[in-house]
Rosetta silent file (secondary structure, phi, psi, omega in degrees, C-alpha in Angstrom):
SEQUENCE: MRSKFHLSGSVVLIIFVLLFLTGQVLAAAETGEYLKYQEPQPAASSWLATSSYIISLLLTFLLVLGLAYFTSKFLGQRMTRAGGFGGKVYSTLSLGPNRAVHVVEIAGKFMVLGVTEQNITLLNEITSATEIERIKALQSTANALPPEQFGSIFRRQLVSLKQMPRNFPLVFGSDTPETVDKEPENNNRKR
SCORE:     score description
SCORE:     0.000 S_00000001
   1 L     0.000  -19.512  167.018  -45.042 -128.865  160.015 S_00000001
   2 H   -64.741  -63.913 -176.160  -46.804 -130.381  157.214 S_00000001
   3 H   -51.036  -15.236 -174.365  -45.144 -127.797  154.846 S_00000001
   4 H   -84.733  -28.360 -173.494  -41.707 -128.588  156.512 S_00000001
   5 H   -76.063  -54.761  178.234  -42.211 -132.214  155.286 S_00000001
   6 H   -65.331  -34.581  176.057  -43.173 -131.206  151.628 S_00000001
   7 H   -64.557  -57.236  176.999  -40.484 -128.521  151.454 S_00000001
   8 H   -65.991  -17.923  173.626  -37.790 -131.096  152.434 S_00000001
   9 H   -86.602  -32.563  149.230  -39.033 -133.773  150.413 S_00000001
  10 H   -27.652  -69.831  179.090  -39.071 -131.412  147.663 S_00000001
  11 H   -63.732  -20.304 -175.818  -35.636 -130.432  148.108 S_00000001
  12 H   -83.226  -52.800 -178.898  -34.570 -134.277  148.413 S_00000001
  13 H   -61.002  -54.321 -172.996  -36.376 -135.200  144.961 S_00000001
  14 H   -50.587  -45.370 -178.338  -34.828 -132.246  143.311 S_00000001
  15 H   -76.235  -43.110  169.970  -31.162 -133.391  144.369 S_00000001
  16 H   -49.859  -58.988  174.083  -31.722 -137.115  143.292 S_00000001
  17 H   -46.831  -75.749 -158.051  -32.884 -135.829  139.995 S_00000001
  18 H   -58.019  -43.481  171.979  -29.959 -133.534  139.471 S_00000001
  19 H   -65.823  -32.160  160.510  -27.529 -136.143  140.651 S_00000001
  20 H   -53.133  -59.919 -177.603  -29.154 -138.704  138.110 S_00000001
  21 H   -54.092  -41.481 -168.330  -29.055 -136.231  135.363 S_00000001
  22 H   -75.764  -59.622  178.653  -25.338 -135.036  136.083 S_00000001
  23 H   -44.828  -41.809 -177.934  -24.357 -138.906  136.202 S_00000001
  24 H   -64.517  -56.584 -177.302  -25.852 -139.585  132.737 S_00000001
  25 H   -54.135  -62.321  171.781  -24.194 -136.635  131.324 S_00000001
  26 H   -48.335  -30.941  176.872  -20.930 -137.295  132.771 S_00000001
  27 H   -78.742  -20.487 -179.047  -20.972 -141.057  131.584 S_00000001
  28 H   -86.147  -33.258 -177.018  -21.862 -139.736  127.953 S_00000001
  29 H   -68.203  -49.923 -174.146  -19.158 -137.220  128.055 S_00000001
  30 H   -63.004  -44.870 -171.580  -16.397 -139.644  129.354 S_00000001
  31 H   -88.743  -31.566  169.679  -16.896 -142.116  126.473 S_00000001
  32 L    90.472  -13.825 -178.050  -17.682 -139.816  123.662 S_00000001
  33 L  -115.868   52.419  168.919  -19.982 -142.501  121.677 S_00000001
  34 L   -43.998  -57.333 -170.739  -23.381 -141.600  123.357 S_00000001
  35 L  -110.397   37.801 -179.572  -25.470 -141.761  119.977 S_00000001
  36 L   -98.652  142.147  176.179  -23.304 -143.972  118.144 S_00000001
  37 L   -64.457  134.598  178.022  -25.170 -147.018  116.596 S_00000001
  38 L  -128.309  135.438  171.547  -23.995 -150.549  117.368 S_00000001
  39 L   -90.882  148.257 -170.343  -25.246 -153.370  115.843 S_00000001
  40 L   -62.326  130.327 -177.698  -26.942 -156.174  117.903 S_00000001
  41 L  -100.801  106.406  173.054  -24.678 -159.188  118.490 S_00000001
  42 L   -37.453  159.656  178.265  -26.290 -162.763  118.455 S_00000001
  43 L   -92.303  119.001  173.244  -25.820 -164.650  121.504 S_00000001
  44 L   -54.004  114.828 -179.014  -23.133 -166.937  121.424 S_00000001
  45 L  -134.786  150.010  175.064  -24.343 -170.537  121.721 S_00000001
  46 L  -117.945 -179.269 -176.378  -22.447 -173.763  121.097 S_00000001
  47 H   -64.265  -37.777  178.929  -23.574 -177.313  120.245 S_00000001
  48 H   -61.387  -33.211  179.051  -23.115 -178.298  124.024 S_00000001
  49 H   -86.799  -27.479  175.279  -25.616 -175.789  125.014 S_00000001
  50 H   -56.525  -60.929 -161.447  -28.211 -176.639  121.934 S_00000001
  51 H   -73.560  -15.782  167.392  -27.875 -180.343  122.791 S_00000001
  52 H   -69.488  -45.444  170.624  -28.386 -179.756  126.491 S_00000001
  53 H   -65.214  -44.640 -174.426  -31.451 -177.674  125.991 S_00000001
  54 H   -81.601   -8.870  161.235  -32.931 -180.203  123.660 S_00000001
  55 H   -69.978  -49.986  169.666  -32.121 -182.952  126.165 S_00000001
  56 H   -58.902  -30.074  173.595  -33.578 -181.353  128.819 S_00000001
  57 H   -65.767  -36.604 -175.468  -36.970 -180.459  126.637 S_00000001
  58 H   -71.965  -40.650 -166.548  -36.945 -184.426  125.975 S_00000001
  59 H   -79.033  -27.993  170.828  -36.586 -185.204  129.445 S_00000001
  60 H   -68.471  -40.803  160.716  -39.253 -182.740  130.403 S_00000001
  61 H   -37.102  -54.535 -176.726  -41.434 -184.314  127.881 S_00000001
  62 H   -54.866  -57.408 -179.309  -40.826 -187.810  129.276 S_00000001
  63 H   -53.030  -53.272  174.827  -41.438 -186.534  132.776 S_00000001
  64 H   -53.874  -68.686 -178.744  -44.834 -185.212  131.900 S_00000001
  65 H   -33.827  -68.759 -172.654  -45.903 -188.273  129.930 S_00000001
  66 H   -50.888  -38.524  168.653  -44.931 -190.439  132.952 S_00000001
  67 H   -58.465  -43.667 -178.512  -46.931 -188.368  135.275 S_00000001
  68 H   -73.370  -23.186  179.276  -50.029 -188.495  133.263 S_00000001
  69 H   -75.586  -46.643 -178.903  -49.630 -192.193  132.779 S_00000001
  70 H   -60.248  -38.373 -169.239  -49.246 -192.915  136.544 S_00000001
  71 H   -63.139  -65.573 -169.746  -52.009 -190.150  137.393 S_00000001
  72 H   -65.506  -18.258 -176.641  -54.645 -191.805  135.086 S_00000001
  73 H   -82.324  -25.903  173.978  -53.642 -195.159  136.170 S_00000001
  74 H   -58.919  -57.556 -173.168  -54.042 -194.046  139.968 S_00000001
  75 H   -69.167  -23.582  175.190  -57.542 -192.541  139.157 S_00000001
  76 H   -61.700  -50.567  177.895  -58.604 -195.389  137.076 S_00000001
  77 H   -55.307  -51.442 -179.891  -58.041 -197.778  140.098 S_00000001
  78 H   -55.738  -42.958  177.808  -59.672 -195.419  142.341 S_00000001
  79 H   -60.194  -48.950 -170.111  -62.849 -194.879  140.098 S_00000001
  80 H   -66.302  -29.436 -161.706  -63.239 -198.676  139.727 S_00000001
  81 H   -88.250  -22.451  177.631  -62.896 -199.167  143.376 S_00000001
  82 L   -56.313  116.168 -178.066  -65.512 -196.296  144.210 S_00000001
  83 L    95.673   -5.979  175.016  -68.492 -197.373  146.393 S_00000001
  84 L    92.854  -15.950 -162.872  -67.068 -200.865  146.769 S_00000001
  85 L   -95.211   97.941  160.687  -69.225 -201.853  143.733 S_00000001
  86 L   -68.186  139.045 -169.878  -67.390 -203.072  140.206 S_00000001
  87 E  -126.593  153.879  179.859  -69.501 -202.129  137.559 S_00000001
  88 E  -160.314  120.779  164.964  -69.127 -203.491  133.928 S_00000001
  89 E   -85.363  124.472  173.598  -71.060 -202.554  130.762 S_00000001
  90 E   -96.442  -29.191 -177.325  -71.369 -205.613  128.642 S_00000001
  91 E  -143.722  154.700 -177.415  -73.634 -204.655  125.769 S_00000001
  92 E  -139.076  121.666  161.383  -75.153 -201.231  124.457 S_00000001
  93 E  -118.489  131.106  178.908  -78.009 -200.800  121.992 S_00000001
  94 E   -85.085  134.886 -171.858  -78.615 -197.360  120.975 S_00000001
  95 E  -125.025   13.216  172.649  -82.257 -196.545  120.248 S_00000001
  96 E   144.611 -175.533 -174.637  -81.691 -192.674  119.203 S_00000001
  97 L   -61.339  128.123  177.708  -80.249 -189.658  120.296 S_00000001
  98 L    63.894   19.153  178.339  -79.700 -189.844  124.152 S_00000001
  99 E  -130.568  133.890 -175.612  -81.476 -193.393  124.307 S_00000001
 100 E  -162.414  156.244  164.033  -79.848 -196.612  124.925 S_00000001
 101 E  -115.740  133.436 -171.618  -80.530 -199.931  126.490 S_00000001
 102 E  -121.431  150.474  162.067  -77.443 -201.298  128.442 S_00000001
 103 E  -114.293  109.972  177.415  -76.670 -204.673  129.896 S_00000001
 104 E  -134.735  166.653  170.435  -74.463 -204.121  132.760 S_00000001
 105 E  -109.686  132.025 -169.173  -73.086 -205.920  136.069 S_00000001
 106 E  -136.031  114.787  172.794  -73.206 -204.174  138.941 S_00000001
 107 L    57.912   31.366 -179.883  -72.305 -205.807  142.633 S_00000001
 108 L    71.228   14.028  163.870  -72.569 -209.128  140.805 S_00000001
 109 E   -98.086  126.780  178.803  -75.918 -208.598  139.525 S_00000001
 110 E  -110.705  129.667 -175.542  -76.743 -208.289  135.883 S_00000001
 111 E  -126.639  150.408  160.397  -79.326 -205.993  134.923 S_00000001
 112 E  -108.314  144.528 -162.324  -80.759 -204.551  131.808 S_00000001
 113 E  -125.150  135.307 -179.513  -81.123 -200.846  131.901 S_00000001
 114 E  -102.095  106.425  170.544  -83.150 -198.227  129.812 S_00000001
 115 E  -113.172  137.653 -176.116  -81.129 -194.947  129.841 S_00000001
 116 L  -120.182 -173.758  178.940  -82.425 -191.629  128.616 S_00000001
 117 L   -82.446  -27.629 -175.490  -81.010 -188.055  129.253 S_00000001
 118 L   -93.259  -51.658 -168.768  -83.601 -187.630  132.170 S_00000001
 119 L  -130.919  167.713  177.153  -83.849 -191.304  133.685 S_00000001
 120 E  -132.975  122.220 -176.842  -82.410 -194.672  134.133 S_00000001
 121 E  -126.454  141.238 -172.284  -84.830 -197.293  134.419 S_00000001
 122 E   -86.559  119.596  175.237  -84.216 -201.039  135.473 S_00000001
 123 E   -90.770  -29.519 -175.471  -86.102 -203.099  132.612 S_00000001
 124 E  -164.910  138.843  161.025  -84.732 -206.481  133.929 S_00000001
 125 E  -105.915  120.035 -174.263  -82.650 -208.624  135.987 S_00000001
 126 E   -80.871  123.432  167.471  -80.978 -211.623  134.604 S_00000001
 127 L  -114.860  -11.139 -177.519  -80.779 -214.156  136.859 S_00000001
 128 L   -77.998  124.052  176.305  -80.612 -217.361  134.815 S_00000001
 129 H   -81.590  -10.851  178.151  -76.938 -218.485  135.267 S_00000001
 130 H   -75.544  -46.162  176.387  -76.976 -220.138  131.525 S_00000001
 131 H   -71.890  -50.777  173.264  -77.695 -216.274  130.324 S_00000001
 132 H   -38.653  -64.468 -166.039  -75.021 -214.833  132.597 S_00000001
 133 H   -69.948  -12.293 -163.571  -72.396 -217.191  131.152 S_00000001
 134 H  -104.328  -41.229  166.688  -73.468 -216.748  127.638 S_00000001
 135 H   -60.068  -32.039 -174.483  -73.195 -212.846  127.987 S_00000001
 136 H   -77.471  -37.280  166.762  -69.960 -213.200  129.583 S_00000001
 137 H   -58.591  -38.384  172.222  -68.776 -215.349  126.655 S_00000001
 138 H   -66.955  -22.165  177.247  -70.065 -212.990  124.033 S_00000001
 139 H   -85.891  -49.073  175.467  -68.122 -210.015  125.554 S_00000001
 140 H   -50.718  -28.944  173.418  -65.010 -212.194  125.641 S_00000001
 141 H   -72.805  -40.821  169.682  -65.327 -213.130  122.115 S_00000001
 142 H   -73.192  -28.264 -171.930  -65.984 -209.535  121.138 S_00000001
 143 L   -79.686  -32.140 -174.722  -63.071 -208.218  122.970 S_00000001
 144 L  -108.143  102.310  168.150  -60.549 -210.759  120.964 S_00000001
 145 L   -93.079  126.512 -177.153  -60.425 -210.076  117.371 S_00000001
 146 L   -49.220  142.835  171.046  -58.730 -212.693  115.641 S_00000001
 147 H   -42.613  -44.500  176.739  -55.690 -211.398  113.753 S_00000001
 148 H   -62.725  -42.693 -172.034  -57.011 -212.209  110.150 S_00000001
 149 H   -62.411  -45.125 -175.792  -60.013 -210.440  110.975 S_00000001
 150 H   -84.824  -28.519  157.084  -58.192 -207.295  111.968 S_00000001
 151 H   -42.765  -55.703  179.607  -56.090 -207.583  108.981 S_00000001
 152 H   -60.762  -31.099 -175.007  -58.954 -207.656  106.706 S_00000001
 153 H   -80.453  -28.992 -176.139  -60.643 -204.667  108.315 S_00000001
 154 H   -76.456  -31.208  172.533  -57.311 -202.686  108.288 S_00000001
 155 H   -76.231  -36.531 -178.506  -56.872 -203.270  104.390 S_00000001
 156 H   -75.613  -18.631  168.773  -60.589 -202.200  103.600 S_00000001
 157 H   -68.538  -62.540  171.375  -60.041 -199.133  105.688 S_00000001
 158 H   -38.821  -57.130  169.993  -56.922 -198.565  103.857 S_00000001
 159 H   -47.500  -38.489 -166.996  -58.388 -198.994  100.312 S_00000001
 160 H   -93.132  -16.067  164.785  -60.806 -196.514  101.248 S_00000001
 161 H   -74.847  -24.155  179.722  -58.650 -193.834  102.438 S_00000001
 162 H   -74.801  -19.252 -176.023  -56.573 -194.398   99.100 S_00000001
 163 L   -94.332  -12.034 -177.892  -59.864 -193.726   97.331 S_00000001
 164 H   -66.283  -43.517 -175.164  -60.830 -190.432   99.063 S_00000001
 165 H   -61.480  -24.583 -173.641  -58.552 -187.957   96.587 S_00000001
 166 H   -92.506  -16.098 -179.194  -60.401 -189.650   93.715 S_00000001
 167 H   -89.242  -30.778  174.395  -63.864 -189.474   95.258 S_00000001
 168 L  -135.601  109.219 -174.658  -63.552 -185.791   96.414 S_00000001
 169 H   -95.170  -53.318 -177.848  -61.026 -184.184   94.081 S_00000001
 170 H   -54.271  -23.234  170.659  -61.850 -180.653   95.053 S_00000001
 171 H   -82.079  -36.725 -166.698  -61.157 -181.167   98.717 S_00000001
 172 H  -101.176   12.188  174.275  -57.751 -182.860   98.310 S_00000001
 173 L    67.373   23.560  174.403  -56.536 -180.454   95.168 S_00000001
 174 L  -111.706  118.023  178.275  -56.163 -183.302   92.854 S_00000001
 175 L  -103.522  109.781 -174.176  -57.611 -183.164   89.456 S_00000001
 176 L   -65.137  164.502 -172.100  -58.150 -186.567   87.902 S_00000001
 177 H   -85.883  -14.120 -177.853  -57.923 -186.883   84.022 S_00000001
 178 H   -66.976  -59.759 -168.353  -61.906 -187.730   84.461 S_00000001
 179 H   -45.645  -51.023 -173.916  -62.533 -184.250   86.065 S_00000001
 180 H   -73.223  -23.316 -168.987  -60.387 -182.345   83.634 S_00000001
 181 H   -82.506  -39.864 -156.437  -61.917 -183.887   80.265 S_00000001
 182 H   -79.398  -46.554 -166.410  -65.575 -183.298   81.880 S_00000001
 183 H   -56.326  -46.974 -171.407  -65.042 -179.502   82.921 S_00000001
 184 H   -71.267  -52.783  166.513  -64.708 -178.042   79.304 S_00000001
 185 H   -38.285  -57.952  171.391  -68.061 -180.071   78.247 S_00000001
 186 H   -43.489  -60.383 -158.647  -69.818 -178.744   81.134 S_00000001
 187 H   -65.118  -28.081 -173.187  -68.678 -175.175   80.412 S_00000001
 188 H   -78.093  -45.680  176.576  -69.711 -175.629   76.641 S_00000001
 189 H   -62.249  -15.978  166.069  -73.049 -176.793   77.576 S_00000001
 190 H   -77.990  -26.210 -171.038  -73.879 -173.819   79.894 S_00000001
 191 L   -89.424    0.000    0.000  -73.288 -171.332   77.174 S_00000001
């Protein structure tokens, strides 16, 4: 019984192979150009197709940005409401690697915490109303930089960025006249 299935399966397979091969040969014989090389043709694209593709890319990018914004806003609101206690860090003093002292407000209580890699220790609880108001006032003034102070900081940083190529000429690939003049003297001294 098993040999009948093998025999009939083999015969069917041979018939399909022969039909496939004869079909290929007949198709090649009819056209007469079976092995003729043809130069590949570029796909025809119009300015309309190109512009619609660019617009769809921009819309997709804007959709991803919008989803990221709303997701971060949603998760931010959920994280601040986690546990029902609002928390805020008012001040941080770094004491070294992975060591700091933080002034925080949690559930309406102001605490001074010592934080290390392994532990968080309550150092002090601030109960004085005047101290609490002073901490809040310092935080609000630290968050709001006056425009003139921001402008002076920005100008100072911009000047330091402009001086970077002069301070590090090898990194930025620029040779100032000072470095070009000094190089031959250094080479003569080494000899």
